[in-house]
PDB file of C-alpha atoms in Angstrom:
ATOM      1  CA  PHE A   1     -31.011 -25.123   8.907  1.00 71.00           C
ATOM      2  CA  LEU A   2     -29.594 -25.592   5.424  1.00 74.00           C
ATOM      3  CA  GLY A   3     -30.938 -22.242   4.314  1.00 70.00           C
ATOM      4  CA  VAL A   4     -29.616 -20.334   7.307  1.00 73.00           C
ATOM      5  CA  GLY A   5     -26.321 -22.246   7.153  1.00 81.00           C
ATOM      6  CA  PHE A   6     -25.969 -21.338   3.490  1.00 80.00           C
ATOM      7  CA  LEU A   7     -26.651 -17.689   4.325  1.00 79.00           C
ATOM      8  CA  LEU A   8     -23.957 -17.781   7.003  1.00 83.00           C
ATOM      9  CA  LEU A   9     -21.547 -19.339   4.495  1.00 87.00           C
ATOM     10  CA  LEU A  10     -22.248 -16.469   2.092  1.00 83.00           C
ATOM     11  CA  ILE A  11     -21.500 -13.948   4.826  1.00 85.00           C
ATOM     12  CA  VAL A  12     -18.209 -15.703   5.583  1.00 88.00           C
ATOM     13  CA  ILE A  13     -17.266 -15.676   1.881  1.00 87.00           C
ATOM     14  CA  LEU A  14     -18.069 -11.959   1.597  1.00 86.00           C
ATOM     15  CA  SER A  15     -15.985 -11.284   4.717  1.00 87.00           C
ATOM     16  CA  LEU A  16     -13.025 -13.226   3.324  1.00 89.00           C
ATOM     17  CA  VAL A  17     -13.155 -11.422  -0.015  1.00 85.00           C
ATOM     18  CA  SER A  18     -13.361  -8.049   1.757  1.00 87.00           C
ATOM     19  CA  GLY A  19     -10.549  -8.903   4.174  1.00 87.00           C
ATOM     20  CA  THR A  20      -8.278 -10.069   1.370  1.00 87.00           C
ATOM     21  CA  ALA A  21      -8.938  -6.890  -0.582  1.00 85.00           C
ATOM     22  CA  ILE A  22      -8.235  -4.680   2.413  1.00 86.00           C
ATOM     23  CA  ASN A  23      -4.971  -6.504   3.107  1.00 86.00           C
ATOM     24  CA  ALA A  24      -3.886  -6.046  -0.521  1.00 82.00           C
ATOM     25  CA  LEU A  25      -4.554  -2.305  -0.274  1.00 81.00           C
ATOM     26  CA  LYS A  26      -2.723  -2.116   3.044  1.00 82.00           C
ATOM     27  CA  SER A  27       0.277  -3.855   1.517  1.00 80.00           C
ATOM     28  CA  ASP A  28       0.352  -1.485  -1.468  1.00 76.00           C
ATOM     29  CA  THR A  29       0.211   1.637   0.680  1.00 77.00           C
ATOM     30  CA  GLU A  30       2.802   0.354   3.156  1.00 77.00           C
ATOM     31  CA  ASN A  31       5.106  -0.341   0.225  1.00 71.00           C
ATOM     32  CA  ILE A  32       4.947   3.327  -0.722  1.00 72.00           C
ATOM     33  CA  LEU A  33       5.407   4.680   2.783  1.00 72.00           C
ATOM     34  CA  VAL A  34       8.180   2.421   4.007  1.00 74.00           C
ATOM     35  CA  ALA A  35      10.557   2.530   1.073  1.00 74.00           C
ATOM     36  CA  ASN A  36      10.119   5.750  -0.828  1.00 85.00           C
ATOM     37  CA  TYR A  37       9.120   8.124   1.932  1.00 86.00           C
ATOM     38  CA  LYS A  38      12.283   7.248   3.858  1.00 87.00           C
ATOM     39  CA  SER A  39      14.441   8.072   0.812  1.00 90.00           C
ATOM     40  CA  LEU A  40      12.685  11.406   0.353  1.00 91.00           C
ATOM     41  CA  GLU A  41      13.119  12.240   4.020  1.00 91.00           C
ATOM     42  CA  LEU A  42      16.833  11.369   3.911  1.00 91.00           C
ATOM     43  CA  SER A  43      17.255  13.432   0.737  1.00 93.00           C
ATOM     44  CA  ARG A  44      15.631  16.408   2.402  1.00 93.00           C
ATOM     45  CA  ASN A  45      17.941  16.010   5.410  1.00 92.00           C
ATOM     46  CA  ILE A  46      21.008  15.822   3.163  1.00 92.00           C
ATOM     47  CA  LEU A  47      19.973  18.959   1.271  1.00 91.00           C
ATOM     48  CA  HIS A  48      19.419  20.738   4.578  1.00 91.00           C
ATOM     49  CA  GLU A  49      22.903  19.780   5.789  1.00 88.00           C
ATOM     50  CA  ILE A  50      24.475  20.843   2.471  1.00 86.00           C
ATOM     51  CA  GLU A  51      22.873  24.255   2.885  1.00 85.00           C
ATOM     52  CA  LYS A  52      24.260  24.632   6.424  1.00 81.00           C
ATOM     53  CA  SER A  53      27.749  23.590   5.284  1.00 72.00           C
ATOM     54  CA  THR A  54      29.352  23.570   8.750  1.00 71.00           C
ATOM     55  CA  SER A  55      31.784  21.146  10.334  1.00 71.00           C
ATOM     56  CA  ALA A  56      28.898  19.587  12.279  1.00 74.00           C
ATOM     57  CA  SER A  57      26.962  19.108   9.055  1.00 81.00           C
ATOM     58  CA  ILE A  58      29.684  16.786   7.677  1.00 85.00           C
ATOM     59  CA  ALA A  59      28.927  14.239  10.419  1.00 87.00           C
ATOM     60  CA  ALA A  60      25.199  14.618   9.775  1.00 90.00           C
ATOM     61  CA  LEU A  61      25.781  14.231   6.028  1.00 90.00           C
ATOM     62  CA  GLU A  62      27.787  11.058   6.658  1.00 91.00           C
ATOM     63  CA  LYS A  63      24.994   9.647   8.820  1.00 93.00           C
ATOM     64  CA  ASN A  64      22.243  10.483   6.312  1.00 93.00           C
ATOM     65  CA  ILE A  65      24.188   9.216   3.297  1.00 92.00           C
ATOM     66  CA  LYS A  66      24.920   5.950   5.123  1.00 94.00           C
ATOM     67  CA  GLN A  67      21.208   5.560   5.905  1.00 92.00           C
ATOM     68  CA  GLN A  68      20.386   6.273   2.256  1.00 93.00           C
ATOM     69  CA  GLU A  69      22.859   3.588   1.170  1.00 92.00           C
ATOM     70  CA  ASN A  70      20.987   1.149   3.413  1.00 91.00           C
ATOM     71  CA  ASN A  71      17.605   2.283   2.099  1.00 88.00           C
ATOM     72  CA  VAL A  72      18.062   1.774  -1.644  1.00 89.00           C
ATOM     73  CA  THR A  73      14.759   0.428  -2.962  1.00 85.00           C
ATOM     74  CA  GLU A  74      14.414   1.472  -6.599  1.00 89.00           C
ATOM     75  CA  HIS A  75      16.163   0.373  -9.757  1.00 90.00           C
ATOM     76  CA  GLY A  76      18.980   2.833 -10.473  1.00 92.00           C
ATOM     77  CA  GLU A  77      19.046   4.252  -6.955  1.00 92.00           C
ATOM     78  CA  THR A  78      22.220   2.309  -6.063  1.00 92.00           C
ATOM     79  CA  GLU A  79      24.203   4.022  -8.820  1.00 95.00           C
ATOM     80  CA  ILE A  80      22.930   7.481  -7.914  1.00 94.00           C
ATOM     81  CA  THR A  81      23.635   6.911  -4.228  1.00 92.00           C
ATOM     82  CA  GLY A  82      27.120   5.684  -5.151  1.00 93.00           C
ATOM     83  CA  ASN A  83      27.722   8.905  -7.089  1.00 93.00           C
ATOM     84  CA  LEU A  84      26.522  10.897  -4.100  1.00 92.00           C
ATOM     85  CA  ARG A  85      28.974   9.013  -1.889  1.00 92.00           C
ATOM     86  CA  LYS A  86      31.866   9.737  -4.320  1.00 92.00           C
ATOM     87  CA  HIS A  87      31.083  13.447  -4.369  1.00 91.00           C
ATOM     88  CA  PHE A  88      30.786  13.496  -0.592  1.00 90.00           C
ATOM     89  CA  GLU A  89      34.147  11.736  -0.114  1.00 89.00           C
ATOM     90  CA  LYS A  90      35.777  14.347  -2.379  1.00 88.00           C
ATOM     91  CA  TYR A  91      33.992  17.093  -0.457  1.00 85.00           C
ATOM     92  CA  LYS A  92      35.302  15.743   2.873  1.00 83.00           C
ATOM     93  CA  SER A  93      38.886  15.498   1.657  1.00 82.00           C
ATOM     94  CA  GLN A  94      39.065  18.945   0.032  1.00 75.00           C
ATOM     95  CA  ILE A  95      38.310  22.483   0.945  1.00 67.00           C
ATOM     96  CA  PRO A  96      34.572  22.999   0.526  1.00 65.00           C
ATOM     97  CA  ASP A  97      33.927  23.415  -3.167  1.00 73.00           C
ATOM     98  CA  SER A  98      30.711  24.786  -4.622  1.00 79.00           C
ATOM     99  CA  VAL A  99      31.030  22.492  -7.664  1.00 85.00           C
ATOM    100  CA  LEU A 100      31.040  19.420  -5.400  1.00 85.00           C
ATOM    101  CA  LEU A 101      28.083  20.766  -3.464  1.00 85.00           C
ATOM    102  CA  THR A 102      26.209  21.311  -6.713  1.00 89.00           C
ATOM    103  CA  SER A 103      27.086  17.764  -7.839  1.00 90.00           C
ATOM    104  CA  MET A 104      25.785  16.414  -4.533  1.00 91.00           C
ATOM    105  CA  ARG A 105      22.564  18.405  -4.929  1.00 92.00           C
ATOM    106  CA  ILE A 106      22.085  17.035  -8.447  1.00 94.00           C
ATOM    107  CA  GLU A 107      22.440  13.452  -7.175  1.00 94.00           C
ATOM    108  CA  ILE A 108      19.991  14.157  -4.345  1.00 94.00           C
ATOM    109  CA  TYR A 109      17.477  15.575  -6.811  1.00 95.00           C
ATOM    110  CA  LYS A 110      17.891  12.448  -8.941  1.00 95.00           C
ATOM    111  CA  ILE A 111      17.160  10.270  -5.891  1.00 94.00           C
ATOM    112  CA  MET A 112      14.125  12.390  -5.088  1.00 94.00           C
ATOM    113  CA  ASP A 113      12.845  12.245  -8.675  1.00 95.00           C
ATOM    114  CA  LEU A 114      13.331   8.479  -8.796  1.00 93.00           C
ATOM    115  CA  ASN A 115      11.410   7.992  -5.563  1.00 91.00           C
ATOM    116  CA  LEU A 116       8.642  10.403  -6.543  1.00 91.00           C
ATOM    117  CA  LEU A 117       8.145   8.484  -9.785  1.00 91.00           C
ATOM    118  CA  ALA A 118       8.089   5.237  -7.794  1.00 89.00           C
ATOM    119  CA  ILE A 119       5.454   6.707  -5.476  1.00 86.00           C
ATOM    120  CA  GLN A 120       3.323   7.650  -8.481  1.00 87.00           C
ATOM    121  CA  ARG A 121       3.744   4.168  -9.973  1.00 86.00           C
ATOM    122  CA  LYS A 122       2.928   2.453  -6.681  1.00 83.00           C
ATOM    123  CA  SER A 123       0.000   4.791  -6.113  1.00 83.00           C
ATOM    124  CA  SER A 124      -1.406   3.761  -9.502  1.00 85.00           C
ATOM    125  CA  LEU A 125      -0.941   0.133  -8.489  1.00 83.00           C
ATOM    126  CA  ALA A 126      -2.812   0.811  -5.229  1.00 82.00           C
ATOM    127  CA  GLN A 127      -5.643   2.440  -7.218  1.00 84.00           C
ATOM    128  CA  GLN A 128      -5.846  -0.614  -9.470  1.00 88.00           C
ATOM    129  CA  THR A 129      -5.897  -2.847  -6.412  1.00 83.00           C
ATOM    130  CA  ALA A 130      -8.715  -0.718  -4.969  1.00 84.00           C
ATOM    131  CA  GLN A 131     -10.702  -0.979  -8.211  1.00 87.00           C
ATOM    132  CA  THR A 132     -10.198  -4.746  -8.328  1.00 88.00           C
ATOM    133  CA  ALA A 133     -11.173  -5.039  -4.671  1.00 85.00           C
ATOM    134  CA  THR A 134     -14.303  -2.961  -5.239  1.00 86.00           C
ATOM    135  CA  PHE A 135     -15.236  -5.119  -8.224  1.00 90.00           C
ATOM    136  CA  TRP A 136     -14.859  -8.422  -6.354  1.00 86.00           C
ATOM    137  CA  ILE A 137     -16.616  -7.150  -3.242  1.00 85.00           C
ATOM    138  CA  ALA A 138     -19.505  -5.888  -5.409  1.00 87.00           C
ATOM    139  CA  ILE A 139     -19.748  -9.194  -7.298  1.00 89.00           C
ATOM    140  CA  THR A 140     -19.594 -11.255  -4.120  1.00 84.00           C
ATOM    141  CA  GLY A 141     -22.062  -8.935  -2.369  1.00 85.00           C
ATOM    142  CA  THR A 142     -24.480  -9.130  -5.297  1.00 88.00           C
ATOM    143  CA  ILE A 143     -24.341 -12.926  -5.370  1.00 86.00           C
ATOM    144  CA  CYS A 144     -24.861 -13.040  -1.606  1.00 83.00           C
ATOM    145  CA  PHE A 145     -27.813 -10.654  -1.910  1.00 86.00           C
ATOM    146  CA  ILE A 146     -29.435 -12.740  -4.652  1.00 88.00           C
ATOM    147  CA  PHE A 147     -29.104 -15.954  -2.663  1.00 83.00           C
ATOM    148  CA  ALA A 148     -30.298 -14.251   0.531  1.00 81.00           C
ATOM    149  CA  PHE A 149     -33.303 -12.809  -1.332  1.00 84.00           C
ATOM    150  CA  LEU A 150     -34.174 -16.221  -2.783  1.00 83.00           C
ATOM    151  CA  LEU A 151     -33.796 -17.746   0.660  1.00 80.00           C
ATOM    152  CA  PHE A 152     -36.016 -15.004   2.061  1.00 79.00           C
ATOM    153  CA  LEU A 153     -38.708 -15.899  -0.463  1.00 81.00           C
ATOM    154  CA  ARG A 154     -38.483 -19.679   0.160  1.00 78.00           C
ATOM    155  CA  LEU A 155     -37.866 -19.796   3.902  1.00 73.00           C
ATOM    156  CA  PRO A 156     -41.348 -18.669   5.020  1.00 75.00           C
ATOM    157  CA  ALA A 157     -42.947 -21.227   2.694  1.00 74.00           C
ATOM    158  CA  SER A 158     -40.744 -24.011   4.042  1.00 74.00           C
ATOM    159  CA  ILE A 159     -41.777 -23.092   7.601  1.00 75.00           C
ATOM    160  CA  ILE A 160     -45.475 -22.506   6.880  1.00 81.00           C
ATOM    161  CA  ASN A 161     -46.092 -25.622   4.695  1.00 81.00           C
ATOM    162  CA  PRO A 162     -45.444 -28.151   7.518  1.00 82.00           C
ATOM    163  CA  ILE A 163     -47.641 -26.074   9.852  1.00 85.00           C
ATOM    164  CA  ARG A 164     -50.373 -25.970   7.198  1.00 86.00           C
ATOM    165  CA  GLU A 165     -50.126 -29.757   6.695  1.00 87.00           C
ATOM    166  CA  LEU A 166     -50.331 -30.285  10.468  1.00 87.00           C
ATOM    167  CA  THR A 167     -53.381 -28.011  10.676  1.00 88.00           C
ATOM    168  CA  GLU A 168     -55.104 -29.926   7.843  1.00 90.00           C
ATOM    169  CA  SER A 169     -54.321 -33.249   9.528  1.00 89.00           C
ATOM    170  CA  ILE A 170     -55.786 -32.026  12.810  1.00 90.00           C
ATOM    171  CA  LYS A 171     -58.932 -30.807  11.035  1.00 90.00           C
ATOM    172  CA  GLN A 172     -59.306 -34.199   9.344  1.00 88.00           C
ATOM    173  CA  ILE A 173     -59.014 -35.996  12.655  1.00 84.00           C
TER     174      ILE A 173
END
């Protein structure tokens, strides 16, 4: 019972190490998708609306810029988004000006660059987490295998020895 119980304990430990590693990877990848992907999508929408440059696109620009202001996730993104807002407010109050549109595009490209760099950084972090997870799962699996192998070698002897002793006692009687 001790041997089998110990083997079950090893399986539970391996499962916990694996589960923890998977959750860490899940967290890293969600961090990339939730924050940075949304900024890139909003930036693409803003660029699309700038290109259309119609009266309906001003409302869409306002909506997308407001969402971007609520989605700031990276260091420096607040300032860039603020600059985008300033250019947009000037654009709304004046006759459409190609210089303002160019300034807005530049700010959007800065937001996109910032988020792409963040995705690369977070992707590297996820790769490191995966390597660490693989290492700990391999170590834990190896230890479990060694103990299971040793148990495999000793368990038959611990079952057979009492039977052998009983057989010898019966023969003596």
